[in-house]
mmCIF file of C-alpha atoms in Angstrom:
data_model
loop_
_atom_site.group_PDB
_atom_site.id
_atom_site.type_symbol
_atom_site.label_atom_id
_atom_site.label_comp_id
_atom_site.label_asym_id
_atom_site.label_seq_id
_atom_site.Cartn_x
_atom_site.Cartn_y
_atom_site.Cartn_z
ATOM 1 C CA MET A 1 30.780 16.706 -8.558
ATOM 2 C CA PRO A 2 28.559 13.562 -8.709
ATOM 3 C CA LYS A 3 27.716 12.099 -12.091
ATOM 4 C CA LYS A 4 24.269 12.944 -13.387
ATOM 5 C CA ARG A 5 21.980 9.995 -13.944
ATOM 6 C CA PRO A 6 20.635 9.560 -17.459
ATOM 7 C CA TRP A 7 16.922 10.306 -17.852
ATOM 8 C CA ARG A 8 16.121 6.685 -18.672
ATOM 9 C CA ALA A 9 17.575 5.610 -15.324
ATOM 10 C CA ILE A 10 15.089 7.962 -13.634
ATOM 11 C CA LEU A 11 12.124 7.698 -16.007
ATOM 12 C CA TRP A 12 11.614 3.906 -16.030
ATOM 13 C CA PRO A 13 11.520 3.521 -12.200
ATOM 14 C CA LEU A 14 9.366 6.652 -11.967
ATOM 15 C CA CYS A 15 6.867 5.172 -14.449
ATOM 16 C CA CYS A 16 6.751 1.920 -12.450
ATOM 17 C CA PHE A 17 6.169 3.868 -9.228
ATOM 18 C CA LEU A 18 3.452 6.081 -10.733
ATOM 19 C CA LEU A 19 1.677 3.203 -12.472
ATOM 20 C CA ALA A 20 1.525 1.121 -9.284
ATOM 21 C CA GLY A 21 0.666 4.141 -7.143
ATOM 22 C CA LEU A 22 -2.053 5.609 -9.340
ATOM 23 C CA ALA A 23 -3.629 2.269 -10.286
ATOM 24 C CA GLY A 24 -3.526 1.019 -6.699
ATOM 25 C CA SER A 25 -4.907 4.144 -5.057
ATOM 26 C CA GLY A 26 -7.553 4.519 -7.770
ATOM 27 C CA CYS A 27 -8.664 0.919 -7.251
ATOM 28 C CA ASP A 28 -8.722 1.400 -3.475
ATOM 29 C CA LEU A 29 -10.775 4.617 -3.567
ATOM 30 C CA GLN A 30 -13.213 3.211 -6.129
ATOM 31 C CA THR A 31 -13.801 -0.027 -4.212
ATOM 32 C CA LYS A 32 -14.395 1.951 -1.007
ATOM 33 C CA ALA A 33 -16.939 4.171 -2.801
ATOM 34 C CA TRP A 34 -18.618 1.043 -4.152
ATOM 35 C CA ALA A 35 -18.683 -0.559 -0.684
ATOM 36 C CA GLU A 36 -20.306 2.518 0.836
ATOM 37 C CA GLN A 37 -22.944 2.580 -1.905
ATOM 38 C CA ALA A 38 -23.642 -1.167 -2.087
ATOM 39 C CA LEU A 39 -23.251 -2.140 1.562
ATOM 40 C CA GLY A 40 -24.069 1.080 3.376
ATOM 41 C CA GLY A 41 -27.854 0.737 3.468
ATOM 42 C CA ALA A 42 -28.251 -1.188 6.718
ATOM 43 C CA ALA A 43 -25.963 -1.759 9.638
ATOM 44 C CA GLY A 44 -24.511 -5.243 9.618
ATOM 45 C CA LYS A 45 -25.494 -5.790 5.987
ATOM 46 C CA SER A 46 -23.076 -8.162 4.302
ATOM 47 C CA MET A 47 -22.667 -9.866 0.972
ATOM 48 C CA THR A 48 -21.414 -13.463 0.984
ATOM 49 C CA ILE A 49 -18.904 -14.110 -1.786
ATOM 50 C CA ILE A 50 -17.535 -17.588 -0.953
ATOM 51 C CA GLU A 51 -19.496 -19.379 1.757
ATOM 52 C CA PRO A 52 -18.279 -19.540 4.542
ATOM 53 C CA TRP A 53 -14.852 -18.028 3.823
ATOM 54 C CA LEU A 54 -15.312 -14.591 2.305
ATOM 55 C CA GLU A 55 -17.865 -11.840 2.698
ATOM 56 C CA LEU A 56 -18.087 -8.106 2.136
ATOM 57 C CA SER A 57 -19.272 -6.124 5.130
ATOM 58 C CA LEU A 58 -18.948 -2.339 5.590
ATOM 59 C CA HIS A 59 -17.121 -1.011 8.644
ATOM 60 C CA TYR A 60 -15.596 2.379 9.454
ATOM 61 C CA ASN A 61 -12.290 1.972 11.245
ATOM 62 C CA ARG A 62 -11.583 5.032 13.396
ATOM 63 C CA GLY A 63 -8.498 3.446 14.936
ATOM 64 C CA THR A 64 -5.319 1.744 13.823
ATOM 65 C CA ALA A 65 -4.667 -1.180 11.516
ATOM 66 C CA PHE A 66 -6.633 -4.274 12.519
ATOM 67 C CA SER A 67 -8.503 -2.032 14.994
ATOM 68 C CA LEU A 68 -5.847 -2.622 17.654
ATOM 69 C CA VAL A 69 -6.705 0.856 18.967
ATOM 70 C CA GLY A 70 -10.457 1.398 18.676
ATOM 71 C CA ASP A 71 -10.571 5.165 18.126
ATOM 72 C CA LEU A 72 -7.614 7.449 17.540
ATOM 73 C CA GLY A 73 -9.676 10.601 18.129
ATOM 74 C CA THR A 74 -7.853 13.710 16.903
ATOM 75 C CA THR A 75 -4.695 11.649 16.328
ATOM 76 C CA ARG A 76 -6.525 10.253 13.283
ATOM 77 C CA THR A 77 -5.792 13.541 11.465
ATOM 78 C CA VAL A 78 -2.102 13.369 12.409
ATOM 79 C CA MET A 79 -1.935 9.805 11.063
ATOM 80 C CA GLY A 80 -3.606 10.936 7.826
ATOM 81 C CA VAL A 81 -1.115 13.771 7.361
ATOM 82 C CA PHE A 82 1.766 11.392 8.136
ATOM 83 C CA ALA A 83 0.494 9.002 5.437
ATOM 84 C CA MET A 84 0.455 11.814 2.862
ATOM 85 C CA VAL A 85 3.957 12.914 3.871
ATOM 86 C CA MET A 86 5.070 9.301 3.430
ATOM 87 C CA VAL A 87 3.652 9.263 -0.117
ATOM 88 C CA VAL A 88 5.658 12.382 -1.003
ATOM 89 C CA GLY A 89 8.754 10.920 0.656
ATOM 90 C CA LEU A 90 8.478 7.710 -1.365
ATOM 91 C CA LEU A 91 8.121 9.718 -4.590
ATOM 92 C CA LEU A 92 11.250 11.743 -3.707
ATOM 93 C CA LEU A 93 13.104 8.517 -2.926
ATOM 94 C CA VAL A 94 12.307 7.188 -6.392
ATOM 95 C CA LEU A 95 13.280 10.479 -8.046
ATOM 96 C CA PHE A 96 16.557 11.094 -6.254
ATOM 97 C CA SER A 97 18.032 7.688 -5.478
ATOM 98 C CA ARG A 98 19.015 4.733 -7.582
ATOM 99 C CA VAL A 99 16.041 2.381 -7.418
ATOM 100 C CA ARG A 100 15.394 -0.577 -9.654
ATOM 101 C CA PRO A 101 12.062 -0.728 -11.539
ATOM 102 C CA PHE A 102 10.645 -3.600 -9.427
ATOM 103 C CA GLU A 103 11.723 -1.797 -6.256
ATOM 104 C CA ALA A 104 9.999 1.363 -7.535
ATOM 105 C CA MET A 105 6.821 -0.646 -8.209
ATOM 106 C CA ALA A 106 6.900 -1.999 -4.643
ATOM 107 C CA LEU A 107 7.320 1.545 -3.306
ATOM 108 C CA GLY A 108 4.399 2.629 -5.530
ATOM 109 C CA LEU A 109 2.198 -0.033 -3.923
ATOM 110 C CA LEU A 110 3.214 1.249 -0.476
ATOM 111 C CA ALA A 111 2.411 4.804 -1.565
ATOM 112 C CA ALA A 112 -0.980 3.702 -2.916
ATOM 113 C CA GLY A 113 -1.913 1.986 0.336
ATOM 114 C CA ALA A 114 -0.749 4.931 2.424
ATOM 115 C CA PHE A 115 -2.635 7.379 0.207
ATOM 116 C CA GLY A 116 -5.889 5.399 0.295
ATOM 117 C CA ASN A 117 -6.013 5.033 4.070
ATOM 118 C CA GLY A 118 -4.550 8.507 4.655
ATOM 119 C CA PHE A 119 -7.256 10.038 2.481
ATOM 120 C CA ASP A 120 -9.922 8.245 4.491
ATOM 121 C CA ARG A 121 -8.449 9.434 7.799
ATOM 122 C CA LEU A 122 -8.440 13.019 6.547
ATOM 123 C CA ALA A 123 -11.583 13.298 4.457
ATOM 124 C CA ARG A 124 -13.969 10.315 4.442
ATOM 125 C CA LEU A 125 -16.900 11.101 6.695
ATOM 126 C CA ALA A 126 -18.168 8.204 8.752
ATOM 127 C CA PRO A 127 -21.672 7.785 10.149
ATOM 128 C CA GLY A 128 -21.915 9.323 13.595
ATOM 129 C CA GLY A 129 -19.441 12.113 12.765
ATOM 130 C CA GLY A 130 -15.731 12.281 12.240
ATOM 131 C CA THR A 131 -13.712 10.392 9.696
ATOM 132 C CA GLY A 132 -12.873 6.736 9.332
ATOM 133 C CA VAL A 133 -11.159 4.270 7.054
ATOM 134 C CA VAL A 134 -13.613 2.181 5.037
ATOM 135 C CA ASP A 135 -12.968 -1.533 5.573
ATOM 136 C CA PHE A 136 -15.164 -4.083 3.828
ATOM 137 C CA VAL A 137 -13.340 -7.356 3.064
ATOM 138 C CA LYS A 138 -13.952 -9.974 5.731
ATOM 139 C CA VAL A 139 -12.215 -13.365 5.703
ATOM 140 C CA ASN A 140 -13.910 -15.876 8.006
ATOM 141 C CA TYR A 141 -12.229 -18.794 9.743
ATOM 142 C CA PRO A 142 -13.908 -22.196 9.263
ATOM 143 C CA TRP A 143 -13.848 -22.746 13.065
ATOM 144 C CA GLY A 144 -15.596 -19.415 13.750
ATOM 145 C CA GLY A 145 -14.438 -15.846 14.015
ATOM 146 C CA SER A 146 -12.701 -13.851 11.320
ATOM 147 C CA TRP A 147 -9.595 -11.944 10.350
ATOM 148 C CA PRO A 148 -10.004 -8.201 11.014
ATOM 149 C CA THR A 149 -11.949 -6.531 8.211
ATOM 150 C CA PHE A 150 -9.650 -4.813 5.703
ATOM 151 C CA ASN A 151 -9.632 -2.963 2.379
ATOM 152 C CA VAL A 152 -7.647 -2.792 -0.868
ATOM 153 C CA ALA A 153 -5.204 -0.232 0.609
ATOM 154 C CA ASP A 154 -4.317 -2.679 3.385
ATOM 155 C CA ALA A 155 -3.700 -5.402 0.792
ATOM 156 C CA LEU A 156 -1.548 -2.993 -1.251
ATOM 157 C CA LEU A 157 0.573 -2.255 1.822
ATOM 158 C CA VAL A 158 1.108 -5.957 2.539
ATOM 159 C CA VAL A 159 1.918 -6.799 -1.100
ATOM 160 C CA GLY A 160 4.174 -3.717 -1.357
ATOM 161 C CA VAL A 161 6.188 -4.713 1.714
ATOM 162 C CA ALA A 162 6.462 -8.313 0.466
ATOM 163 C CA ALA A 163 7.577 -7.175 -3.017
ATOM 164 C CA PHE A 164 10.130 -4.780 -1.493
ATOM 165 C CA VAL A 165 11.588 -7.521 0.733
ATOM 166 C CA VAL A 166 11.785 -9.961 -2.204
ATOM 167 C CA ASP A 167 13.481 -7.294 -4.334
ATOM 168 C CA GLN A 168 16.053 -6.590 -1.606
ATOM 169 C CA LEU A 169 16.785 -10.296 -1.132
ATOM 170 C CA LEU A 170 17.205 -10.831 -4.879
ATOM 171 C CA ALA A 171 19.458 -7.766 -5.136
ATOM 172 C CA ARG A 172 21.690 -9.160 -2.378
ATOM 173 C CA ARG A 173 21.801 -12.527 -4.111
ATOM 174 C CA ARG A 174 22.758 -10.886 -7.437
ATOM 175 C CA ALA A 175 25.448 -8.802 -5.732
ATOM 176 C CA GLY A 176 26.833 -11.893 -3.991
ATOM 177 C CA SER A 177 26.909 -14.016 -7.140
ATOM 178 C CA ALA A 178 28.732 -11.347 -9.112
ATOM 179 C CA GLY A 179 31.835 -12.110 -7.067
ATOM 180 C CA PRO A 180 34.715 -9.763 -6.449
ATOM 181 C CA ALA A 181 35.710 -7.306 -9.127
ATOM 182 C CA PRO A 182 38.600 -8.543 -11.271
ATOM 183 C CA GLU A 183 41.949 -7.072 -10.335
ATOM 184 C CA SER A 184 43.661 -4.907 -12.894
ATOM 185 C CA PRO A 185 47.039 -6.169 -14.114
ATOM 186 C CA ALA A 186 50.028 -4.538 -12.417
ATOM 187 C CA GLY A 187 51.568 -1.717 -14.370
ATOM 188 C CA ALA A 188 48.534 -1.240 -16.627
#
């Protein structure tokens, strides 16, 4: 029978996951509500933050990340459900596997990003009917054009993936520097 993990080994990573997940998704949903209220009055309305680099401009993304696919149609609901299933899966991963606190925080950021965009795909009504993900952060290139408009959930996903990769690389480095386990003396 496998050894039971002590509660502290479960509780600390779980707290890191929940803190990152709840704070991140709360921030994402609140900033999207603000963007709809502050920027939703007129089409094309934008707010310049740092000229010419950064502006806030409301868009409803009915497609995939970076609008690679313009409109997912009914698949948008499937993607929203998948995002929510992913959130539950990440929570179960933290509860039932041995994750380090920083790793759990990275997974919490991923869950927050998935929840924020999944919620939008399932429930946020867009002008013209249907649902859409609220995007409002626009980074402009100095030579013209811009990066695809994004939101806090997108940033949480990117930071979560980066933090997870860094954690995995550091874990490998720690495991490699520990060296081989000492051999027990013969006859002991």
